[in-house]
XYZ file of C-alpha atoms in Angstrom:
667
model
C 81.945 46.736 284.583
C 79.872 43.572 284.495
C 81.518 40.571 282.873
C 79.533 39.025 280.014
C 80.966 35.616 280.891
C 79.986 33.658 283.976
C 82.446 32.778 286.763
C 84.267 29.447 286.829
C 82.723 26.562 288.785
C 84.257 23.477 290.372
C 82.241 21.206 288.099
C 83.664 22.952 285.027
C 86.402 20.342 285.215
C 83.926 18.113 283.392
C 83.630 20.632 280.551
C 87.293 20.736 279.605
C 88.827 18.891 276.663
C 92.498 18.125 277.318
C 94.913 17.395 274.469
C 98.117 15.351 274.650
C 100.603 13.219 272.707
C 100.820 14.751 269.194
C 102.408 12.538 266.508
C 103.194 13.429 262.904
C 102.246 10.831 260.334
C 105.336 9.368 258.575
C 104.778 11.588 255.517
C 104.499 14.723 257.685
C 101.204 15.785 256.115
C 99.020 15.095 259.137
C 99.202 14.309 262.823
C 97.278 12.464 265.508
C 96.672 13.274 269.140
C 94.762 12.173 272.228
C 91.739 14.083 273.497
C 90.649 13.366 277.068
C 87.320 14.437 278.559
C 85.227 13.575 281.587
C 82.087 11.975 280.199
C 78.483 11.916 281.435
C 79.324 8.982 283.715
C 81.985 11.123 285.411
C 84.723 8.897 284.005
C 87.781 9.794 281.978
C 87.394 9.088 278.290
C 90.354 9.387 275.901
C 90.055 9.069 272.131
C 92.381 9.397 269.157
C 91.984 12.148 266.569
C 93.563 12.742 263.151
C 94.055 16.079 261.401
C 95.813 17.261 258.253
C 98.216 20.072 259.070
C 96.724 22.270 256.321
C 93.091 21.761 257.362
C 90.996 22.886 260.326
C 88.690 19.870 260.483
C 89.650 16.864 262.563
C 88.653 13.239 262.201
C 87.872 11.062 265.203
C 89.515 7.640 264.974
C 88.258 5.956 268.147
C 84.927 6.165 269.955
C 83.270 4.994 273.127
C 83.738 5.346 276.873
C 87.286 3.988 276.872
C 90.825 5.261 277.279
C 92.848 5.078 274.052
C 96.420 6.349 273.927
C 100.047 5.807 272.883
C 99.378 5.637 269.157
C 102.412 5.059 266.953
C 102.527 4.653 263.175
C 104.100 1.835 261.234
C 107.039 3.075 259.136
C 104.977 3.028 255.935
C 102.110 4.876 257.614
C 99.492 2.344 256.516
C 98.730 1.047 259.993
C 99.106 2.227 263.549
C 99.180 0.500 266.896
C 97.754 1.995 270.082
C 96.762 0.877 273.545
C 93.171 0.781 274.738
C 91.205 -0.548 277.685
C 88.110 -1.242 275.566
C 88.382 -4.982 276.260
C 88.718 -4.387 279.997
C 92.475 -4.050 280.511
C 94.934 -1.940 278.550
C 95.883 -3.992 275.464
C 97.424 -3.285 272.058
C 95.187 -2.704 269.048
C 95.995 -2.327 265.354
C 94.156 0.094 263.076
C 94.438 0.781 259.334
C 94.939 4.466 258.715
C 92.634 4.493 255.668
C 89.687 3.397 257.817
C 88.067 0.336 259.323
C 87.710 -1.195 262.755
C 90.640 -1.660 265.080
C 91.844 -5.229 265.666
C 93.008 -6.445 269.061
C 96.612 -7.659 269.010
C 97.266 -8.713 272.608
C 95.269 -10.465 275.304
C 97.865 -10.468 278.069
C 96.576 -11.395 281.498
C 97.658 -8.134 283.076
C 97.611 -5.963 279.948
C 100.132 -4.585 277.452
C 101.406 -1.050 276.878
C 103.986 1.301 275.326
C 104.197 -0.110 271.777
C 107.176 0.651 269.502
C 107.459 -0.450 265.860
C 110.567 -2.055 264.433
C 111.917 0.022 261.583
C 110.877 -2.571 258.979
C 107.292 -2.574 260.276
C 107.237 -6.352 260.832
C 107.496 -6.379 264.609
C 106.195 -4.481 267.612
C 107.957 -4.168 270.932
C 105.870 -3.549 274.021
C 105.802 -3.825 277.798
C 103.800 -6.366 279.787
C 103.439 -7.200 283.455
C 104.370 -10.859 283.909
C 104.765 -13.397 286.667
C 108.014 -15.360 286.764
C 107.041 -18.431 284.709
C 104.249 -17.015 282.547
C 103.658 -18.611 279.143
C 103.564 -15.580 276.879
C 102.235 -17.529 273.880
C 98.996 -18.403 275.646
C 98.079 -15.279 277.552
C 94.407 -14.742 278.294
C 93.000 -11.467 279.498
C 91.025 -11.664 282.717
C 87.338 -10.874 282.500
C 85.916 -8.260 284.860
C 84.531 -11.071 287.002
C 87.936 -12.809 287.102
C 89.650 -9.532 287.952
C 87.219 -9.029 290.822
C 87.767 -12.572 292.054
C 91.546 -12.088 292.013
C 91.146 -8.824 293.912
C 88.935 -10.467 296.539
C 91.423 -13.304 296.886
C 94.209 -10.816 297.574
C 92.108 -9.068 300.187
C 91.631 -12.319 302.037
C 95.265 -13.381 302.022
C 98.207 -12.105 304.070
C 100.730 -9.959 302.239
C 104.309 -11.148 302.668
C 106.794 -8.280 302.491
C 110.534 -8.844 302.092
C 111.595 -5.803 300.042
C 112.325 -2.246 301.114
C 110.466 -0.922 298.087
C 107.239 -2.845 298.563
C 104.651 -0.198 297.692
C 104.272 2.869 295.505
C 101.718 5.615 295.119
C 99.112 4.810 292.485
C 100.289 1.212 292.093
C 99.687 0.117 295.684
C 101.373 -2.895 297.225
C 103.883 -4.664 294.984
C 103.792 -8.380 294.217
C 105.991 -10.766 292.225
C 104.941 -9.440 288.826
C 107.552 -7.473 286.876
C 107.410 -5.353 283.724
C 109.099 -7.267 280.907
C 109.753 -6.410 277.267
C 108.039 -8.510 274.594
C 108.624 -8.713 270.835
C 105.622 -9.508 268.640
C 106.097 -10.840 265.105
C 102.893 -9.484 263.559
C 102.697 -11.843 260.578
C 103.509 -15.005 262.560
C 101.584 -13.830 265.642
C 104.524 -15.062 267.691
C 105.737 -13.528 270.945
C 109.328 -13.486 272.203
C 110.147 -12.437 275.757
C 113.357 -10.408 275.615
C 113.893 -9.621 279.313
C 113.510 -11.942 282.283
C 115.321 -10.416 285.278
C 113.403 -10.011 288.534
C 113.154 -6.243 288.084
C 111.029 -3.850 286.071
C 112.350 -3.041 282.577
C 111.451 0.266 280.924
C 111.334 0.019 277.139
C 113.049 2.951 275.392
C 113.704 2.253 271.677
C 114.767 -0.237 268.993
C 117.708 0.390 266.637
C 117.094 1.224 262.959
C 118.510 -2.170 261.897
C 116.156 -3.949 264.300
C 119.047 -5.714 266.019
C 119.393 -3.823 269.276
C 116.977 -2.961 272.040
C 117.362 -0.026 274.403
C 115.886 -0.189 277.900
C 116.454 1.142 281.410
C 116.415 -0.811 284.661
C 118.313 -1.410 287.873
C 119.751 -4.911 287.555
C 122.233 -4.577 290.414
C 122.120 -7.105 293.293
C 121.311 -4.245 295.681
C 118.601 -2.704 293.506
C 116.083 -2.698 296.358
C 118.297 -0.246 298.261
C 119.113 2.050 295.341
C 117.440 4.738 293.285
C 119.693 4.357 290.284
C 118.371 3.479 286.823
C 120.924 2.332 284.234
C 120.744 2.338 280.455
C 121.164 -1.038 278.711
C 121.771 -2.166 275.138
C 120.448 -5.632 274.288
C 121.316 -7.506 271.080
C 118.155 -9.357 270.081
C 119.938 -12.026 268.032
C 122.902 -12.808 270.285
C 121.148 -11.979 273.591
C 124.233 -9.999 274.601
C 123.485 -7.362 277.232
C 125.665 -4.242 277.607
C 125.349 -1.674 280.383
C 126.049 1.822 279.064
C 126.041 3.615 282.435
C 127.804 3.123 285.733
C 125.018 2.829 288.346
C 125.631 6.319 289.690
C 122.491 8.036 288.466
C 119.203 7.855 286.610
C 118.679 7.779 282.828
C 115.462 8.068 280.838
C 113.925 9.090 277.489
C 116.699 7.323 275.570
C 116.584 7.056 271.762
C 118.733 5.824 268.895
C 119.967 8.307 266.304
C 118.691 7.795 262.714
C 121.857 5.869 261.769
C 121.788 3.829 264.956
C 125.363 4.829 265.790
C 124.479 7.077 268.716
C 122.037 7.208 271.618
C 120.603 10.287 273.310
C 119.222 10.351 276.836
C 118.181 12.588 279.685
C 119.700 11.832 283.070
C 121.789 12.927 286.028
C 124.013 11.415 288.709
C 122.365 12.775 291.874
C 124.990 15.431 292.511
C 122.295 17.280 294.482
C 120.198 14.215 295.267
C 116.575 14.762 294.225
C 117.214 18.440 293.459
C 119.706 17.671 290.666
C 118.994 19.267 287.298
C 118.724 16.787 284.451
C 121.359 16.736 281.721
C 121.303 15.637 278.080
C 123.791 12.911 277.120
C 124.944 11.343 273.858
C 126.498 7.857 273.814
C 128.717 6.665 270.968
C 127.844 2.970 270.564
C 131.128 1.989 268.897
C 133.414 3.570 271.484
C 131.145 3.608 274.530
C 132.035 7.262 275.048
C 129.437 9.376 276.876
C 129.238 13.132 276.207
C 127.225 15.624 278.242
C 125.889 18.363 275.961
C 124.400 20.472 278.765
C 127.327 20.773 281.172
C 127.441 24.571 280.845
C 123.683 25.183 281.157
C 121.622 26.042 284.209
C 118.111 25.002 283.142
C 115.929 22.002 283.929
C 115.340 19.694 280.966
C 111.824 18.455 280.344
C 108.561 19.829 281.680
C 108.424 20.685 285.408
C 105.246 22.777 285.210
C 102.696 22.281 288.004
C 99.062 22.136 286.947
C 95.751 20.349 287.353
C 94.530 19.987 283.756
C 97.219 17.891 282.093
C 96.060 14.358 281.297
C 97.938 11.852 279.169
C 101.612 11.793 278.278
C 103.483 13.840 275.683
C 107.009 13.842 274.289
C 109.600 15.971 276.112
C 112.570 14.822 273.998
C 115.372 14.478 273.277
C 114.508 13.857 269.610
C 117.171 13.541 266.895
C 117.207 15.780 263.822
C 117.172 14.060 260.430
C 120.923 14.636 259.981
C 121.553 13.594 263.604
C 123.646 16.711 264.153
C 121.306 18.161 266.763
C 118.638 17.231 269.312
C 115.269 18.806 270.151
C 113.761 18.868 273.626
C 111.596 20.790 276.077
C 113.105 22.716 278.964
C 111.735 24.524 281.996
C 112.911 28.077 282.627
C 111.618 31.122 284.496
C 107.962 30.146 284.743
C 107.597 28.745 281.232
C 108.499 25.710 279.164
C 109.759 25.972 275.611
C 111.242 24.048 272.701
C 115.042 24.037 272.424
C 117.737 22.505 270.255
C 121.339 21.639 270.978
C 123.986 20.716 268.430
C 126.549 18.001 269.043
C 129.002 20.905 269.444
C 127.046 21.951 272.587
C 125.447 25.042 270.983
C 122.043 25.776 272.557
C 119.231 27.563 270.676
C 115.724 28.459 271.802
C 113.325 27.498 268.998
C 110.133 28.566 270.720
C 109.613 30.024 274.172
C 106.895 32.438 275.148
C 105.017 33.167 278.350
C 103.213 29.847 278.157
C 103.586 26.108 278.589
C 104.736 23.836 275.762
C 103.546 20.474 277.112
C 104.615 18.248 274.218
C 105.866 18.181 270.648
C 106.385 16.071 267.541
C 109.130 16.551 264.945
C 108.805 15.805 261.228
C 112.100 15.017 259.523
C 110.624 15.643 256.052
C 109.647 19.280 256.539
C 111.793 19.899 259.644
C 108.726 21.348 261.332
C 107.038 20.664 264.662
C 103.641 20.170 266.208
C 103.602 21.951 269.571
C 101.057 21.411 272.323
C 100.671 24.742 274.120
C 98.728 25.792 277.210
C 98.398 29.377 278.444
C 96.961 30.725 281.703
C 93.704 31.487 279.895
C 93.523 28.529 277.504
C 93.866 24.861 278.552
C 95.441 23.581 275.325
C 95.818 23.819 271.587
C 98.103 22.435 268.907
C 100.260 24.628 266.694
C 102.574 24.021 263.759
C 106.031 25.540 264.120
C 107.541 25.719 260.634
C 111.169 25.390 259.597
C 111.338 29.195 259.504
C 109.841 29.227 263.055
C 106.482 30.702 262.026
C 103.668 29.546 264.330
C 100.234 28.480 263.020
C 97.360 27.423 265.258
C 95.795 24.093 264.193
C 93.020 23.539 266.747
C 90.459 25.567 268.644
C 89.877 23.455 271.740
C 87.370 24.512 274.404
C 86.199 27.449 272.275
C 82.566 27.284 273.408
C 83.616 26.891 277.032
C 85.923 29.915 276.898
C 83.164 31.986 275.296
C 80.905 31.147 278.229
C 83.270 31.180 281.219
C 85.476 34.044 282.421
C 89.169 33.349 282.906
C 91.701 35.758 284.369
C 95.070 36.602 282.865
C 97.695 36.660 285.639
C 100.044 39.539 286.316
C 103.679 38.484 286.653
C 105.511 39.971 289.625
C 109.101 39.891 290.882
C 109.503 39.814 294.660
C 112.736 40.935 296.328
C 113.573 38.878 299.411
C 115.183 40.064 302.613
C 118.461 38.326 301.747
C 118.716 39.752 298.239
C 117.216 36.989 296.082
C 114.399 37.523 293.589
C 111.288 35.363 293.522
C 108.922 35.118 290.563
C 105.206 35.056 291.222
C 101.793 35.816 289.784
C 98.643 37.628 290.866
C 95.173 36.635 289.668
C 92.517 39.295 290.177
C 89.032 38.192 291.222
C 86.027 37.880 288.938
C 84.497 41.266 288.000
C 87.393 43.041 289.686
C 86.718 46.563 291.024
C 89.851 48.481 291.993
C 87.850 50.451 294.545
C 87.002 47.334 296.551
C 89.038 45.345 299.069
C 89.415 41.619 298.414
C 90.618 38.640 300.452
C 93.813 36.948 299.281
C 94.712 33.261 299.027
C 98.351 32.180 298.882
C 98.850 28.939 296.900
C 102.001 26.848 297.510
C 103.009 24.214 294.936
C 104.193 20.686 295.714
C 107.510 19.076 295.014
C 109.156 21.214 296.244
C 111.138 20.782 293.008
C 108.385 21.826 290.610
C 107.295 25.162 289.154
C 104.212 27.328 288.950
C 104.037 29.178 285.674
C 102.291 30.180 282.506
C 99.799 27.359 282.150
C 96.073 26.904 282.624
C 95.254 26.038 286.242
C 91.602 25.354 286.984
C 91.903 25.566 290.779
C 93.526 29.006 290.642
C 90.921 30.283 288.190
C 88.166 28.879 290.393
C 89.391 30.759 293.477
C 89.601 33.971 291.463
C 86.041 33.329 290.293
C 84.956 33.017 293.923
C 86.140 36.562 294.609
C 89.683 36.027 295.871
C 92.959 37.549 294.806
C 95.208 34.526 294.169
C 98.945 34.771 294.798
C 101.204 31.939 293.604
C 104.980 32.006 293.569
C 108.105 29.924 293.059
C 110.070 30.103 296.326
C 113.607 28.727 296.463
C 113.516 24.993 295.874
C 111.429 25.472 292.715
C 112.602 24.499 289.251
C 113.139 27.094 286.556
C 115.805 29.297 288.125
C 118.974 27.229 288.085
C 120.744 24.604 290.179
C 121.632 26.846 293.114
C 118.025 27.996 293.432
C 116.434 24.535 293.301
C 118.983 23.162 295.775
C 118.560 26.013 298.261
C 115.572 24.451 300.052
C 117.363 21.252 301.034
C 118.153 20.982 304.742
C 116.223 24.235 305.204
C 112.532 23.264 304.988
C 110.578 25.938 306.812
C 113.548 28.324 306.633
C 114.211 30.623 303.703
C 111.452 28.973 301.665
C 108.989 30.062 304.355
C 110.499 33.557 304.387
C 110.199 33.740 300.580
C 106.459 33.127 300.859
C 106.028 35.660 303.631
C 108.075 38.183 301.635
C 105.713 37.592 298.721
C 102.665 38.266 300.899
C 104.291 41.411 302.312
C 105.153 42.569 298.807
C 101.640 42.304 297.396
C 100.125 43.914 300.499
C 102.481 46.852 299.997
C 101.882 47.178 296.247
C 98.233 46.234 295.742
C 95.879 48.364 297.836
C 92.838 46.315 296.823
C 93.987 43.367 299.017
C 92.501 43.188 302.531
C 95.410 42.370 304.864
C 92.979 41.057 307.482
C 91.487 38.411 305.180
C 94.366 36.146 304.138
C 94.151 32.423 303.349
C 96.751 29.801 302.439
C 96.609 26.375 300.820
C 98.870 23.851 299.121
C 99.371 20.148 298.512
C 102.209 17.696 299.235
C 105.225 19.937 299.962
C 102.674 22.762 299.672
C 100.676 20.958 302.368
C 103.789 20.681 304.547
C 104.373 24.410 304.068
C 100.737 25.225 304.878
C 101.108 23.251 308.110
C 104.390 25.028 308.840
C 102.923 28.467 308.143
C 99.991 28.108 310.539
C 102.380 26.891 313.236
C 104.615 29.944 312.836
C 102.276 32.867 312.175
C 98.652 33.750 312.836
C 98.414 36.284 310.010
C 96.252 33.880 307.962
C 92.583 33.629 308.873
C 91.982 30.290 307.136
C 94.129 27.470 305.783
C 93.561 24.278 303.787
C 96.305 21.652 303.886
C 96.209 18.912 301.267
C 97.968 15.499 301.108
C 100.470 17.001 303.514
C 103.423 16.062 305.692
C 103.124 16.820 309.398
C 105.623 14.447 311.026
C 108.946 13.632 309.367
C 109.750 10.954 311.952
C 106.883 8.736 310.822
C 107.060 9.863 307.173
C 110.451 8.126 306.967
C 108.821 4.733 307.484
C 105.335 5.066 306.012
C 105.871 6.930 302.714
C 106.801 4.985 299.594
C 109.793 7.339 299.260
C 110.327 8.308 302.894
C 113.380 6.167 303.572
C 115.479 8.128 301.039
C 113.544 11.367 300.456
C 113.836 12.368 304.110
C 117.633 12.430 303.983
C 117.720 13.909 300.493
C 115.609 16.877 301.506
C 116.312 17.367 305.226
C 119.870 16.076 305.448
C 119.113 13.267 307.924
C 117.069 10.111 308.177
C 115.246 8.823 311.240
C 118.128 6.684 312.468
C 120.690 9.485 312.220
C 119.010 12.444 313.881
C 115.416 11.993 315.056
C 115.588 15.222 317.075
C 116.355 17.212 313.913
C 113.485 15.572 312.017
C 111.158 16.570 314.851
C 112.408 20.160 314.536
C 111.375 20.072 310.850
C 107.920 18.645 311.694
C 104.889 20.964 311.718
C 103.303 18.641 314.309
C 105.837 19.928 316.850
C 104.197 23.346 316.614
C 100.559 22.212 316.860
C 100.045 24.137 320.095
C 100.962 27.374 318.258
C 98.248 26.983 315.591
C 95.474 29.577 315.828
C 94.402 29.532 312.179
C 91.258 27.497 311.355
C 92.625 24.518 309.407
C 90.914 22.147 306.967
C 92.839 18.910 306.351
C 92.185 17.119 303.020
C 93.748 13.707 302.407
C 93.295 10.684 300.157
C 92.982 7.348 301.946
C 95.206 5.519 299.437
C 97.944 8.143 299.328
C 101.195 6.194 299.697
C 103.400 9.212 298.951
C 102.184 11.292 301.891
C 100.126 8.661 303.733
C 96.895 9.657 305.410
C 98.363 9.050 308.875
C 100.156 12.384 308.336
C 96.783 14.097 308.205
C 95.433 11.959 311.022
C 98.246 12.882 313.403
C 97.804 16.586 312.773
C 94.025 16.414 313.120
C 94.125 14.508 316.422
C 96.764 16.818 317.884
C 94.826 19.948 316.944
C 91.468 18.499 317.993
C 92.949 17.361 321.299
C 94.144 20.951 321.796
C 90.595 22.133 320.961
C 91.731 24.027 317.898
C 89.427 24.920 315.001
C 90.099 22.006 312.649
C 88.232 19.674 310.289
C 89.402 16.544 308.482
C 88.018 15.333 305.139
C 89.095 11.887 303.910
C 88.719 10.898 300.258
C 88.086 7.136 299.838
C 90.103 5.455 297.101
C 92.129 8.608 296.383
C 95.922 8.597 296.098
C 98.472 11.408 295.876
C 97.234 12.382 292.393
C 93.729 13.300 293.608
C 93.875 16.924 292.428
C 95.367 16.112 289.008
C 94.053 12.785 287.734
C 91.914 11.425 290.558
C 88.291 10.334 290.373
C 86.410 13.296 288.829
C 83.716 13.310 291.525
C 86.386 13.360 294.227
C 88.274 16.152 292.451
C 85.144 18.284 292.353
C 84.337 17.487 295.994
C 87.868 18.520 296.961
C 87.495 21.888 295.227
C 84.121 22.428 296.872
C 85.623 21.776 300.305
C 88.416 24.293 299.676
C 85.890 26.927 298.611
C 83.595 26.123 301.538
C 86.373 26.628 304.085
C 87.618 29.897 302.668
C 84.082 31.185 302.232
C 83.405 30.421 305.889
C 86.431 32.240 307.297
C 87.385 34.844 304.696
């Protein structure tokens, strides 16, 4: 039967409206959120919207081709502060909630971000990138011309490197600037720099009495060689600094309880290195006692969902209840994310979990209700109110016209038995205008991480491939989040082992159970770890007739020294670093098996990818080309590791077009 809606296109990325960051107003009667689109200039544009929870109409608070975000209300709800790049750099702006133009609060040379109100509404805490001896009272934002001049100056000067951690994906090469925490007295227009150490400080919260600041950082002498992040309490009046943790792990999303007597935080102590599930902790400020509330659980806290249409940040928790007897948070489990609560007696309750993706929430202490941001496989996003009695009411109707025009496919969930007795969750997307009497080519998608999760969320790339006439198979092989600690840890020291077999078992399963799949027309693609696995697959089987590897790893020996995380990630995931066992790293490297590759391979890589640097793609391309294999290499100028998710819109569309071109050619 002919579909009344047209098939998805690559350029439909520019048609999507993406919601994020819901926030109740202090009285609980309304909420705000961020809406991000790709405008007519093919640039991201994010604006703030306001909506009463009992009305369907929304009110736009900011306008123009800028990026506005991180809005937070003053305690009395009369004003709000947010960050915006409308002046050129991201700065803080103040807006009256009853109307009027926003007023610029900061003009810091390198911008300001992450504002938090003091509980009396007289001060705002925020983060700013500062050089060592900057005068914070006389900061002047650089003009576009001055920014360009500074950039040109850097390009013409040598870069002196004396730190192990000297670059990072997205940020580029590090310099002497550090993120510091600043206190702004709004009435006096006076700034106070609260942190000064030669490390980045991550602002978390301010106590209800306005006396204590909560932040995370690594202030140890050997910080350059560590991946620990401690939690600190700073007394603003006395300047006394207290470390709440013991430099054994990583802590984040920390918040004071309503009374200020306790602190909640996510974190873990690297028991399984980078595969360790996060825990939820409560600190008693008076006694210093730390309690783990999640020690008997086997779920990942927060949102580990993989996708390509999430823009902007949203709250994952933990958030205190009004009586501070429980905490609310998101958790990732079995292909979905949901809203949970835990009491201080360790009792866990699922408040909302369905076959979808809760990507953020806001809690109102007045009504004890929630705003939930929810994505489903067939709908990019909407906001819902979850009442105290857990009834769910939809508040928005995002992308309605788009979804009336464009066909989207609802996936079928499958469970795949493996040869060694495990069970793997996966999904099948049928092609556009599916006819059960026809045979269709299949594309296997492999997610990155590997400690991430495919699941019940909208995924433009997957829908696009289905629209192009392919059956799309995506699964969560061992190493993925969502199935417990043993499962997520099982890939370590076994890359290309049982994880590879899980994927092949999945392909075998769908070929056995779905007669409409053509076993002679199979394709495979993936990015990051998924790119590594694509490279591994084509070096170990010729069952696939086309492959596209994206931002991949091909050589673990060089990855150790060129990736921004290679020096520790290599040992975390493979069990060895370059200096300990180079022969073993070579055994894990797809490049070793280049002579076995018979599958036509397209290599896609961003030129500014510091996570999986482009030399990984270059090495594989040269080896295969030298061997006269069927291979092409597409380089994306200016693109980093986030190309497919938040990269330049034109480059994102070009990437999708290249994937479709390659599979169309060979499948």
